[in-house]
């Protein structure tokens, strides 16, 4: 044990990539239901790391890193739309941010004998080496393995990702889906789609939930951590909204909240109270952004409520 500690002393202490949610050298999983903004947040994280900058509310202390974002979800035109103003005035990413997607017209070399999975893995490793990647973001994990519902399918995938992490000394963020879940209950590790091998073998994990009070709001909840204590649990989730100032679609941190306040189905009289309060704050001279912060609802909800 002492020898192990002596060996560890010679290696650098892991630094934050995304606050307490993700540290250097970790295989981290981000999961959420469809259309809650996993890809939006993942690109935002990659962009910040490639610049060596923090996202508001999420300290980044690891310094500027080369990022490879494997996009198995969007076409290049869909990606362009998210990071431009109606396909004009495009956002300028840092040269440290690399994006790759699958070429559906590429032929599998004869040497692979039709083994697409092995060809994909080798192509991935070639991309990591050629770009000098230090941070790998996979959007999403199911593309690397068609089935992750059982241990026999999930275990080889997680072993491969951990091997990839060690071989190239990189940090990995893998996106994953949740199956349909009871939205009245808190998010748990059991909500990650597929085998428990996924959660068992990752170093850290966090999830995106949808607020039942305001469907345009999102909250981030920490599910697993190894380099620190869990900070963002059910009593301290990070409340955010998705916004697009000019040409960059992103998560905007609003405040901390209790998960239970965003699980309950809001009664009509509660909604009317919020609408009335929003109008009172507007009459007192508050801006819509100030109202959004105080009432912990999105700017879109504020705008809609003030029209009623």
PDB file of C-alpha atoms in Angstrom:
ATOM      1  CA  UNK A   1       0.000   0.000   0.000  1.00  0.00           C
ATOM      2  CA  UNK A   2       2.825   2.398   0.853  1.00  0.00           C
ATOM      3  CA  UNK A   3       4.521   1.610  -2.443  1.00  0.00           C
ATOM      4  CA  UNK A   4       1.300   2.361  -4.265  1.00  0.00           C
ATOM      5  CA  UNK A   5       1.060   5.749  -2.543  1.00  0.00           C
ATOM      6  CA  UNK A   6       4.712   6.517  -3.347  1.00  0.00           C
ATOM      7  CA  UNK A   7       4.023   5.795  -7.020  1.00  0.00           C
ATOM      8  CA  UNK A   8       0.949   8.038  -6.941  1.00  0.00           C
ATOM      9  CA  UNK A   9       2.939  10.935  -5.439  1.00  0.00           C
ATOM     10  CA  UNK A  10       4.825  11.257  -8.703  1.00  0.00           C
ATOM     11  CA  UNK A  11       1.679  11.778 -10.741  1.00  0.00           C
ATOM     12  CA  UNK A  12      -0.208  15.089 -10.945  1.00  0.00           C
ATOM     13  CA  UNK A  13      -3.290  15.676  -8.808  1.00  0.00           C
ATOM     14  CA  UNK A  14      -6.462  15.554 -10.985  1.00  0.00           C
ATOM     15  CA  UNK A  15      -7.834  19.033 -11.676  1.00  0.00           C
ATOM     16  CA  UNK A  16     -11.391  20.118 -12.382  1.00  0.00           C
ATOM     17  CA  UNK A  17     -12.661  20.039 -15.956  1.00  0.00           C
ATOM     18  CA  UNK A  18     -16.266  20.856 -14.983  1.00  0.00           C
ATOM     19  CA  UNK A  19     -16.361  21.799 -11.317  1.00  0.00           C
ATOM     20  CA  UNK A  20     -16.884  18.798  -9.061  1.00  0.00           C
ATOM     21  CA  UNK A  21     -18.756  16.973 -11.843  1.00  0.00           C
ATOM     22  CA  UNK A  22     -15.736  15.884 -13.926  1.00  0.00           C
ATOM     23  CA  UNK A  23     -11.998  15.753 -13.210  1.00  0.00           C
ATOM     24  CA  UNK A  24      -8.926  15.136 -15.366  1.00  0.00           C
ATOM     25  CA  UNK A  25      -8.250  11.482 -16.083  1.00  0.00           C
ATOM     26  CA  UNK A  26     -11.830  10.388 -15.399  1.00  0.00           C
ATOM     27  CA  UNK A  27     -14.242   8.389 -17.510  1.00  0.00           C
ATOM     28  CA  UNK A  28     -17.432  10.361 -16.868  1.00  0.00           C
ATOM     29  CA  UNK A  29     -20.969   9.590 -18.046  1.00  0.00           C
ATOM     30  CA  UNK A  30     -23.588  12.277 -18.682  1.00  0.00           C
ATOM     31  CA  UNK A  31     -27.093  10.878 -19.126  1.00  0.00           C
ATOM     32  CA  UNK A  32     -30.547  12.322 -19.751  1.00  0.00           C
ATOM     33  CA  UNK A  33     -33.776  11.728 -21.598  1.00  0.00           C
ATOM     34  CA  UNK A  34     -34.064  12.662 -25.277  1.00  0.00           C
ATOM     35  CA  UNK A  35     -34.182  16.381 -26.164  1.00  0.00           C
ATOM     36  CA  UNK A  36     -33.045  17.677 -22.787  1.00  0.00           C
ATOM     37  CA  UNK A  37     -29.848  19.181 -24.160  1.00  0.00           C
ATOM     38  CA  UNK A  38     -27.077  16.604 -23.617  1.00  0.00           C
ATOM     39  CA  UNK A  39     -25.344  17.545 -26.853  1.00  0.00           C
ATOM     40  CA  UNK A  40     -25.762  21.266 -26.204  1.00  0.00           C
ATOM     41  CA  UNK A  41     -24.083  20.962 -22.817  1.00  0.00           C
ATOM     42  CA  UNK A  42     -21.373  18.603 -24.125  1.00  0.00           C
ATOM     43  CA  UNK A  43     -20.317  21.004 -26.887  1.00  0.00           C
ATOM     44  CA  UNK A  44     -20.341  23.879 -24.391  1.00  0.00           C
ATOM     45  CA  UNK A  45     -18.085  21.867 -22.058  1.00  0.00           C
ATOM     46  CA  UNK A  46     -15.725  20.961 -24.905  1.00  0.00           C
ATOM     47  CA  UNK A  47     -15.577  24.550 -26.123  1.00  0.00           C
ATOM     48  CA  UNK A  48     -14.719  25.862 -22.641  1.00  0.00           C
ATOM     49  CA  UNK A  49     -11.987  23.251 -22.094  1.00  0.00           C
ATOM     50  CA  UNK A  50     -10.464  23.939 -25.524  1.00  0.00           C
ATOM     51  CA  UNK A  51     -10.135  27.600 -24.510  1.00  0.00           C
ATOM     52  CA  UNK A  52      -9.008  26.940 -20.959  1.00  0.00           C
ATOM     53  CA  UNK A  53     -12.022  28.848 -19.630  1.00  0.00           C
ATOM     54  CA  UNK A  54     -14.673  28.084 -17.015  1.00  0.00           C
ATOM     55  CA  UNK A  55     -18.401  27.903 -17.658  1.00  0.00           C
ATOM     56  CA  UNK A  56     -20.268  30.141 -15.208  1.00  0.00           C
ATOM     57  CA  UNK A  57     -20.980  28.027 -12.117  1.00  0.00           C
ATOM     58  CA  UNK A  58     -18.516  25.287 -13.137  1.00  0.00           C
ATOM     59  CA  UNK A  59     -14.833  25.992 -12.302  1.00  0.00           C
ATOM     60  CA  UNK A  60     -12.266  24.650 -14.806  1.00  0.00           C
ATOM     61  CA  UNK A  61      -8.765  24.412 -13.321  1.00  0.00           C
ATOM     62  CA  UNK A  62      -7.053  21.997 -15.702  1.00  0.00           C
ATOM     63  CA  UNK A  63      -5.950  24.627 -18.211  1.00  0.00           C
ATOM     64  CA  UNK A  64      -6.381  24.641 -21.976  1.00  0.00           C
ATOM     65  CA  UNK A  65      -6.745  21.148 -23.481  1.00  0.00           C
ATOM     66  CA  UNK A  66      -7.134  19.693 -26.971  1.00  0.00           C
ATOM     67  CA  UNK A  67     -10.662  18.320 -27.343  1.00  0.00           C
ATOM     68  CA  UNK A  68     -12.014  15.736 -29.795  1.00  0.00           C
ATOM     69  CA  UNK A  69     -15.815  15.713 -30.038  1.00  0.00           C
ATOM     70  CA  UNK A  70     -17.236  12.633 -31.758  1.00  0.00           C
ATOM     71  CA  UNK A  71     -20.666  13.655 -33.000  1.00  0.00           C
ATOM     72  CA  UNK A  72     -22.823  10.663 -33.885  1.00  0.00           C
ATOM     73  CA  UNK A  73     -26.039  12.693 -33.562  1.00  0.00           C
ATOM     74  CA  UNK A  74     -25.978  15.830 -35.748  1.00  0.00           C
ATOM     75  CA  UNK A  75     -25.085  16.447 -39.371  1.00  0.00           C
ATOM     76  CA  UNK A  76     -22.619  19.233 -40.112  1.00  0.00           C
ATOM     77  CA  UNK A  77     -25.503  21.467 -41.265  1.00  0.00           C
ATOM     78  CA  UNK A  78     -27.446  20.899 -38.036  1.00  0.00           C
ATOM     79  CA  UNK A  79     -24.286  21.673 -36.087  1.00  0.00           C
ATOM     80  CA  UNK A  80     -23.804  24.858 -38.118  1.00  0.00           C
ATOM     81  CA  UNK A  81     -27.366  25.951 -37.316  1.00  0.00           C
ATOM     82  CA  UNK A  82     -26.769  25.672 -33.574  1.00  0.00           C
ATOM     83  CA  UNK A  83     -23.613  27.760 -33.702  1.00  0.00           C
ATOM     84  CA  UNK A  84     -24.654  30.591 -36.001  1.00  0.00           C
ATOM     85  CA  UNK A  85     -27.430  33.139 -36.390  1.00  0.00           C
ATOM     86  CA  UNK A  86     -29.681  31.599 -39.050  1.00  0.00           C
ATOM     87  CA  UNK A  87     -26.579  30.247 -40.824  1.00  0.00           C
ATOM     88  CA  UNK A  88     -24.856  33.652 -40.696  1.00  0.00           C
ATOM     89  CA  UNK A  89     -22.474  35.189 -38.158  1.00  0.00           C
ATOM     90  CA  UNK A  90     -20.939  31.838 -37.203  1.00  0.00           C
ATOM     91  CA  UNK A  91     -19.407  31.164 -33.804  1.00  0.00           C
ATOM     92  CA  UNK A  92     -15.617  30.819 -33.968  1.00  0.00           C
ATOM     93  CA  UNK A  93     -14.388  27.746 -32.092  1.00  0.00           C
ATOM     94  CA  UNK A  94     -10.825  27.505 -30.818  1.00  0.00           C
ATOM     95  CA  UNK A  95      -8.397  25.493 -32.964  1.00  0.00           C
ATOM     96  CA  UNK A  96      -8.046  23.104 -30.002  1.00  0.00           C
ATOM     97  CA  UNK A  97     -11.637  21.952 -30.558  1.00  0.00           C
ATOM     98  CA  UNK A  98     -11.913  19.121 -33.110  1.00  0.00           C
ATOM     99  CA  UNK A  99     -15.237  17.670 -34.267  1.00  0.00           C
ATOM    100  CA  UNK A 100     -15.603  14.386 -36.143  1.00  0.00           C
ATOM    101  CA  UNK A 101     -18.585  12.481 -37.483  1.00  0.00           C
ATOM    102  CA  UNK A 102     -19.110   9.152 -39.203  1.00  0.00           C
ATOM    103  CA  UNK A 103     -18.749   9.113 -42.975  1.00  0.00           C
ATOM    104  CA  UNK A 104     -21.667   6.870 -44.077  1.00  0.00           C
ATOM    105  CA  UNK A 105     -20.133   6.474 -47.550  1.00  0.00           C
ATOM    106  CA  UNK A 106     -16.788   5.167 -46.333  1.00  0.00           C
ATOM    107  CA  UNK A 107     -15.992   1.592 -47.264  1.00  0.00           C
ATOM    108  CA  UNK A 108     -14.671  -0.775 -44.619  1.00  0.00           C
ATOM    109  CA  UNK A 109     -11.171  -1.889 -45.657  1.00  0.00           C
ATOM    110  CA  UNK A 110     -10.797  -5.522 -46.636  1.00  0.00           C
ATOM    111  CA  UNK A 111      -8.489  -6.131 -43.675  1.00  0.00           C
ATOM    112  CA  UNK A 112     -11.439  -5.682 -41.301  1.00  0.00           C
ATOM    113  CA  UNK A 113     -13.599  -8.227 -43.126  1.00  0.00           C
ATOM    114  CA  UNK A 114     -16.790  -6.295 -42.508  1.00  0.00           C
ATOM    115  CA  UNK A 115     -16.094  -5.781 -38.787  1.00  0.00           C
ATOM    116  CA  UNK A 116     -17.430  -2.219 -38.484  1.00  0.00           C
ATOM    117  CA  UNK A 117     -16.943  -2.041 -34.722  1.00  0.00           C
ATOM    118  CA  UNK A 118     -13.205  -2.817 -34.926  1.00  0.00           C
ATOM    119  CA  UNK A 119     -12.814  -0.400 -37.842  1.00  0.00           C
ATOM    120  CA  UNK A 120     -14.576   2.297 -35.799  1.00  0.00           C
ATOM    121  CA  UNK A 121     -12.341   1.718 -32.770  1.00  0.00           C
ATOM    122  CA  UNK A 122      -9.154   1.853 -34.857  1.00  0.00           C
ATOM    123  CA  UNK A 123     -10.343   5.029 -36.600  1.00  0.00           C
ATOM    124  CA  UNK A 124     -11.072   6.568 -33.201  1.00  0.00           C
ATOM    125  CA  UNK A 125      -7.579   5.795 -31.917  1.00  0.00           C
ATOM    126  CA  UNK A 126      -6.036   7.201 -35.089  1.00  0.00           C
ATOM    127  CA  UNK A 127      -8.013  10.436 -34.590  1.00  0.00           C
ATOM    128  CA  UNK A 128      -6.874  10.713 -30.966  1.00  0.00           C
ATOM    129  CA  UNK A 129      -3.218  10.330 -31.968  1.00  0.00           C
ATOM    130  CA  UNK A 130      -3.369  12.635 -35.002  1.00  0.00           C
ATOM    131  CA  UNK A 131      -5.031  15.501 -33.098  1.00  0.00           C
ATOM    132  CA  UNK A 132      -3.091  15.132 -29.851  1.00  0.00           C
ATOM    133  CA  UNK A 133      -6.386  14.846 -27.984  1.00  0.00           C
ATOM    134  CA  UNK A 134      -6.403  15.151 -24.187  1.00  0.00           C
ATOM    135  CA  UNK A 135     -10.196  15.270 -23.765  1.00  0.00           C
ATOM    136  CA  UNK A 136     -12.550  12.951 -25.659  1.00  0.00           C
ATOM    137  CA  UNK A 137     -16.308  13.541 -25.795  1.00  0.00           C
ATOM    138  CA  UNK A 138     -18.511  10.747 -27.189  1.00  0.00           C
ATOM    139  CA  UNK A 139     -21.992  11.729 -28.341  1.00  0.00           C
ATOM    140  CA  UNK A 140     -23.268   9.159 -27.713  1.00  0.00           C
ATOM    141  CA  UNK A 141     -22.043   5.912 -26.192  1.00  0.00           C
ATOM    142  CA  UNK A 142     -24.643   3.670 -27.837  1.00  0.00           C
ATOM    143  CA  UNK A 143     -23.047   4.217 -31.240  1.00  0.00           C
ATOM    144  CA  UNK A 144     -19.901   2.412 -30.105  1.00  0.00           C
ATOM    145  CA  UNK A 145     -21.922  -0.599 -29.011  1.00  0.00           C
ATOM    146  CA  UNK A 146     -25.383  -1.297 -30.371  1.00  0.00           C
ATOM    147  CA  UNK A 147     -26.473  -3.033 -27.184  1.00  0.00           C
ATOM    148  CA  UNK A 148     -25.565  -1.942 -23.655  1.00  0.00           C
ATOM    149  CA  UNK A 149     -28.567  -3.418 -21.859  1.00  0.00           C
ATOM    150  CA  UNK A 150     -26.766  -6.512 -20.628  1.00  0.00           C
ATOM    151  CA  UNK A 151     -23.501  -7.064 -18.771  1.00  0.00           C
ATOM    152  CA  UNK A 152     -22.021  -9.095 -21.618  1.00  0.00           C
ATOM    153  CA  UNK A 153     -22.460  -6.116 -23.969  1.00  0.00           C
ATOM    154  CA  UNK A 154     -21.709  -3.245 -21.581  1.00  0.00           C
ATOM    155  CA  UNK A 155     -18.643  -4.743 -19.906  1.00  0.00           C
ATOM    156  CA  UNK A 156     -16.464  -4.947 -23.051  1.00  0.00           C
ATOM    157  CA  UNK A 157     -17.407  -1.358 -23.966  1.00  0.00           C
ATOM    158  CA  UNK A 158     -16.512   0.030 -20.540  1.00  0.00           C
ATOM    159  CA  UNK A 159     -13.285  -1.986 -20.492  1.00  0.00           C
ATOM    160  CA  UNK A 160     -12.399  -0.550 -23.893  1.00  0.00           C
ATOM    161  CA  UNK A 161     -13.074   3.044 -22.797  1.00  0.00           C
ATOM    162  CA  UNK A 162     -11.004   2.599 -19.634  1.00  0.00           C
ATOM    163  CA  UNK A 163      -8.212   1.058 -21.710  1.00  0.00           C
ATOM    164  CA  UNK A 164      -8.448   4.000 -24.138  1.00  0.00           C
ATOM    165  CA  UNK A 165      -8.248   6.435 -21.218  1.00  0.00           C
ATOM    166  CA  UNK A 166      -5.098   4.794 -19.853  1.00  0.00           C
ATOM    167  CA  UNK A 167      -3.403   4.191 -23.202  1.00  0.00           C
ATOM    168  CA  UNK A 168      -3.580   7.825 -24.297  1.00  0.00           C
ATOM    169  CA  UNK A 169      -3.736   9.466 -20.837  1.00  0.00           C
ATOM    170  CA  UNK A 170      -6.971  11.272 -21.667  1.00  0.00           C
ATOM    171  CA  UNK A 171     -10.217  12.293 -19.977  1.00  0.00           C
ATOM    172  CA  UNK A 172     -13.468  10.931 -21.440  1.00  0.00           C
ATOM    173  CA  UNK A 173     -17.032  12.243 -21.284  1.00  0.00           C
ATOM    174  CA  UNK A 174     -19.552   9.748 -22.675  1.00  0.00           C
ATOM    175  CA  UNK A 175     -23.179  10.725 -23.287  1.00  0.00           C
ATOM    176  CA  UNK A 176     -25.943   8.183 -22.680  1.00  0.00           C
ATOM    177  CA  UNK A 177     -29.738   7.987 -22.682  1.00  0.00           C
ATOM    178  CA  UNK A 178     -32.317   7.197 -20.025  1.00  0.00           C
ATOM    179  CA  UNK A 179     -35.315   4.980 -20.702  1.00  0.00           C
ATOM    180  CA  UNK A 180     -38.764   6.380 -19.982  1.00  0.00           C
ATOM    181  CA  UNK A 181     -38.908   7.162 -16.268  1.00  0.00           C
ATOM    182  CA  UNK A 182     -41.378   8.329 -13.639  1.00  0.00           C
ATOM    183  CA  UNK A 183     -40.890  12.111 -13.673  1.00  0.00           C
ATOM    184  CA  UNK A 184     -42.334  12.415 -10.190  1.00  0.00           C
ATOM    185  CA  UNK A 185     -39.326  10.583  -8.734  1.00  0.00           C
ATOM    186  CA  UNK A 186     -35.717  11.788  -8.271  1.00  0.00           C
ATOM    187  CA  UNK A 187     -33.068  10.768 -10.789  1.00  0.00           C
ATOM    188  CA  UNK A 188     -30.938   7.846  -9.596  1.00  0.00           C
ATOM    189  CA  UNK A 189     -28.188   5.632 -11.016  1.00  0.00           C
ATOM    190  CA  UNK A 190     -30.911   3.149 -11.941  1.00  0.00           C
ATOM    191  CA  UNK A 191     -32.192   5.601 -14.574  1.00  0.00           C
ATOM    192  CA  UNK A 192     -29.108   5.174 -16.765  1.00  0.00           C
ATOM    193  CA  UNK A 193     -30.202   3.119 -19.756  1.00  0.00           C
ATOM    194  CA  UNK A 194     -28.655  -0.321 -19.909  1.00  0.00           C
ATOM    195  CA  UNK A 195     -26.566  -2.520 -17.705  1.00  0.00           C
ATOM    196  CA  UNK A 196     -25.322  -1.366 -14.291  1.00  0.00           C
ATOM    197  CA  UNK A 197     -21.856  -2.062 -15.684  1.00  0.00           C
ATOM    198  CA  UNK A 198     -21.981   1.427 -17.197  1.00  0.00           C
ATOM    199  CA  UNK A 199     -22.354   3.136 -13.824  1.00  0.00           C
ATOM    200  CA  UNK A 200     -20.144   0.650 -11.977  1.00  0.00           C
ATOM    201  CA  UNK A 201     -17.117   1.137 -14.231  1.00  0.00           C
ATOM    202  CA  UNK A 202     -17.216   4.902 -14.751  1.00  0.00           C
ATOM    203  CA  UNK A 203     -15.329   7.252 -12.428  1.00  0.00           C
ATOM    204  CA  UNK A 204     -18.016   9.920 -12.253  1.00  0.00           C
ATOM    205  CA  UNK A 205     -21.532  10.486 -13.496  1.00  0.00           C
ATOM    206  CA  UNK A 206     -24.108  13.277 -13.621  1.00  0.00           C
ATOM    207  CA  UNK A 207     -27.518  13.708 -15.188  1.00  0.00           C
ATOM    208  CA  UNK A 208     -29.784  16.347 -16.698  1.00  0.00           C
ATOM    209  CA  UNK A 209     -33.367  16.557 -15.437  1.00  0.00           C
ATOM    210  CA  UNK A 210     -36.319  18.584 -16.709  1.00  0.00           C
ATOM    211  CA  UNK A 211     -38.137  20.924 -14.355  1.00  0.00           C
ATOM    212  CA  UNK A 212     -41.828  20.132 -14.059  1.00  0.00           C
ATOM    213  CA  UNK A 213     -42.480  23.736 -13.049  1.00  0.00           C
ATOM    214  CA  UNK A 214     -40.935  25.126 -16.202  1.00  0.00           C
ATOM    215  CA  UNK A 215     -40.307  22.798 -19.142  1.00  0.00           C
ATOM    216  CA  UNK A 216     -37.644  25.130 -20.540  1.00  0.00           C
ATOM    217  CA  UNK A 217     -35.552  24.796 -17.355  1.00  0.00           C
ATOM    218  CA  UNK A 218     -33.051  22.013 -16.682  1.00  0.00           C
ATOM    219  CA  UNK A 219     -31.234  20.863 -13.588  1.00  0.00           C
ATOM    220  CA  UNK A 220     -27.925  19.023 -13.191  1.00  0.00           C
ATOM    221  CA  UNK A 221     -27.584  16.331 -10.536  1.00  0.00           C
ATOM    222  CA  UNK A 222     -24.410  14.533  -9.479  1.00  0.00           C
ATOM    223  CA  UNK A 223     -24.850  10.753  -9.404  1.00  0.00           C
ATOM    224  CA  UNK A 224     -21.352   9.378  -8.787  1.00  0.00           C
ATOM    225  CA  UNK A 225     -17.973  10.826  -7.801  1.00  0.00           C
ATOM    226  CA  UNK A 226     -14.576   9.399  -6.876  1.00  0.00           C
ATOM    227  CA  UNK A 227     -12.306  12.453  -6.652  1.00  0.00           C
ATOM    228  CA  UNK A 228     -14.546  14.435  -4.311  1.00  0.00           C
ATOM    229  CA  UNK A 229     -17.674  14.211  -2.200  1.00  0.00           C
ATOM    230  CA  UNK A 230     -20.981  14.514  -4.023  1.00  0.00           C
ATOM    231  CA  UNK A 231     -21.887  18.194  -3.871  1.00  0.00           C
ATOM    232  CA  UNK A 232     -24.861  18.484  -6.201  1.00  0.00           C
ATOM    233  CA  UNK A 233     -27.287  15.984  -4.713  1.00  0.00           C
ATOM    234  CA  UNK A 234     -31.082  16.088  -4.449  1.00  0.00           C
ATOM    235  CA  UNK A 235     -30.917  18.996  -1.995  1.00  0.00           C
ATOM    236  CA  UNK A 236     -28.548  21.054  -4.125  1.00  0.00           C
ATOM    237  CA  UNK A 237     -29.093  20.552  -7.864  1.00  0.00           C
ATOM    238  CA  UNK A 238     -27.827  23.149 -10.331  1.00  0.00           C
ATOM    239  CA  UNK A 239     -30.727  24.893 -12.052  1.00  0.00           C
ATOM    240  CA  UNK A 240     -30.064  26.056 -15.627  1.00  0.00           C
ATOM    241  CA  UNK A 241     -31.865  27.244 -18.720  1.00  0.00           C
ATOM    242  CA  UNK A 242     -30.960  26.795 -22.382  1.00  0.00           C
ATOM    243  CA  UNK A 243     -30.289  30.098 -24.120  1.00  0.00           C
ATOM    244  CA  UNK A 244     -28.705  31.297 -27.347  1.00  0.00           C
ATOM    245  CA  UNK A 245     -27.052  34.671 -27.031  1.00  0.00           C
ATOM    246  CA  UNK A 246     -26.234  35.514 -30.643  1.00  0.00           C
ATOM    247  CA  UNK A 247     -24.644  32.416 -32.182  1.00  0.00           C
ATOM    248  CA  UNK A 248     -23.914  29.910 -29.390  1.00  0.00           C
ATOM    249  CA  UNK A 249     -26.527  27.542 -27.966  1.00  0.00           C
ATOM    250  CA  UNK A 250     -25.719  26.899 -24.304  1.00  0.00           C
ATOM    251  CA  UNK A 251     -26.750  26.092 -20.745  1.00  0.00           C
ATOM    252  CA  UNK A 252     -26.965  29.163 -18.516  1.00  0.00           C
ATOM    253  CA  UNK A 253     -26.623  28.627 -14.772  1.00  0.00           C
ATOM    254  CA  UNK A 254     -29.476  30.225 -12.773  1.00  0.00           C
ATOM    255  CA  UNK A 255     -29.239  29.066  -9.179  1.00  0.00           C
ATOM    256  CA  UNK A 256     -29.110  26.096  -6.826  1.00  0.00           C
ATOM    257  CA  UNK A 257     -32.366  24.331  -5.995  1.00  0.00           C
ATOM    258  CA  UNK A 258     -33.936  21.276  -4.407  1.00  0.00           C
ATOM    259  CA  UNK A 259     -34.784  18.535  -6.877  1.00  0.00           C
ATOM    260  CA  UNK A 260     -38.151  17.852  -5.238  1.00  0.00           C
ATOM    261  CA  UNK A 261     -39.310  21.377  -6.093  1.00  0.00           C
ATOM    262  CA  UNK A 262     -38.931  20.540  -9.778  1.00  0.00           C
ATOM    263  CA  UNK A 263     -40.479  17.062  -9.666  1.00  0.00           C
ATOM    264  CA  UNK A 264     -43.925  17.891  -8.382  1.00  0.00           C
ATOM    265  CA  UNK A 265     -46.696  18.680 -10.831  1.00  0.00           C
ATOM    266  CA  UNK A 266     -47.491  22.305 -10.276  1.00  0.00           C
ATOM    267  CA  UNK A 267     -51.014  23.073  -9.175  1.00  0.00           C
ATOM    268  CA  UNK A 268     -52.898  25.707 -11.159  1.00  0.00           C
ATOM    269  CA  UNK A 269     -53.181  28.048  -8.164  1.00  0.00           C
ATOM    270  CA  UNK A 270     -49.370  27.866  -7.676  1.00  0.00           C
ATOM    271  CA  UNK A 271     -48.849  28.826 -11.316  1.00  0.00           C
ATOM    272  CA  UNK A 272     -51.236  31.752 -10.939  1.00  0.00           C
ATOM    273  CA  UNK A 273     -49.268  32.923  -7.908  1.00  0.00           C
ATOM    274  CA  UNK A 274     -46.034  32.906  -9.910  1.00  0.00           C
ATOM    275  CA  UNK A 275     -47.691  34.794 -12.782  1.00  0.00           C
ATOM    276  CA  UNK A 276     -48.985  37.435 -10.373  1.00  0.00           C
ATOM    277  CA  UNK A 277     -45.579  37.764  -8.697  1.00  0.00           C
ATOM    278  CA  UNK A 278     -43.868  38.142 -12.087  1.00  0.00           C
ATOM    279  CA  UNK A 279     -46.225  40.974 -13.039  1.00  0.00           C
ATOM    280  CA  UNK A 280     -45.657  42.702  -9.692  1.00  0.00           C
ATOM    281  CA  UNK A 281     -41.887  42.520 -10.133  1.00  0.00           C
ATOM    282  CA  UNK A 282     -42.196  43.889 -13.669  1.00  0.00           C
ATOM    283  CA  UNK A 283     -44.334  46.789 -12.413  1.00  0.00           C
ATOM    284  CA  UNK A 284     -41.677  47.583  -9.810  1.00  0.00           C
ATOM    285  CA  UNK A 285     -39.101  48.045 -12.577  1.00  0.00           C
ATOM    286  CA  UNK A 286     -37.358  44.667 -12.529  1.00  0.00           C
ATOM    287  CA  UNK A 287     -35.966  43.323 -15.801  1.00  0.00           C
ATOM    288  CA  UNK A 288     -37.111  39.976 -17.156  1.00  0.00           C
ATOM    289  CA  UNK A 289     -33.683  38.492 -16.337  1.00  0.00           C
ATOM    290  CA  UNK A 290     -33.973  39.684 -12.724  1.00  0.00           C
ATOM    291  CA  UNK A 291     -37.482  38.207 -12.512  1.00  0.00           C
ATOM    292  CA  UNK A 292     -36.176  34.937 -13.973  1.00  0.00           C
ATOM    293  CA  UNK A 293     -33.457  34.745 -11.312  1.00  0.00           C
ATOM    294  CA  UNK A 294     -35.729  35.617  -8.382  1.00  0.00           C
ATOM    295  CA  UNK A 295     -38.571  33.260  -9.316  1.00  0.00           C
ATOM    296  CA  UNK A 296     -36.193  30.549 -10.591  1.00  0.00           C
ATOM    297  CA  UNK A 297     -37.950  30.186 -13.924  1.00  0.00           C
ATOM    298  CA  UNK A 298     -36.614  30.626 -17.451  1.00  0.00           C
ATOM    299  CA  UNK A 299     -36.641  33.869 -19.420  1.00  0.00           C
ATOM    300  CA  UNK A 300     -39.087  32.255 -21.843  1.00  0.00           C
ATOM    301  CA  UNK A 301     -41.513  31.500 -19.020  1.00  0.00           C
ATOM    302  CA  UNK A 302     -41.215  35.080 -17.722  1.00  0.00           C
ATOM    303  CA  UNK A 303     -41.952  36.461 -21.170  1.00  0.00           C
ATOM    304  CA  UNK A 304     -45.009  34.206 -21.567  1.00  0.00           C
ATOM    305  CA  UNK A 305     -46.356  34.970 -18.092  1.00  0.00           C
ATOM    306  CA  UNK A 306     -46.101  38.731 -18.591  1.00  0.00           C
ATOM    307  CA  UNK A 307     -48.251  38.441 -21.726  1.00  0.00           C
ATOM    308  CA  UNK A 308     -51.125  36.734 -19.869  1.00  0.00           C
TER     309      UNK A 308
END
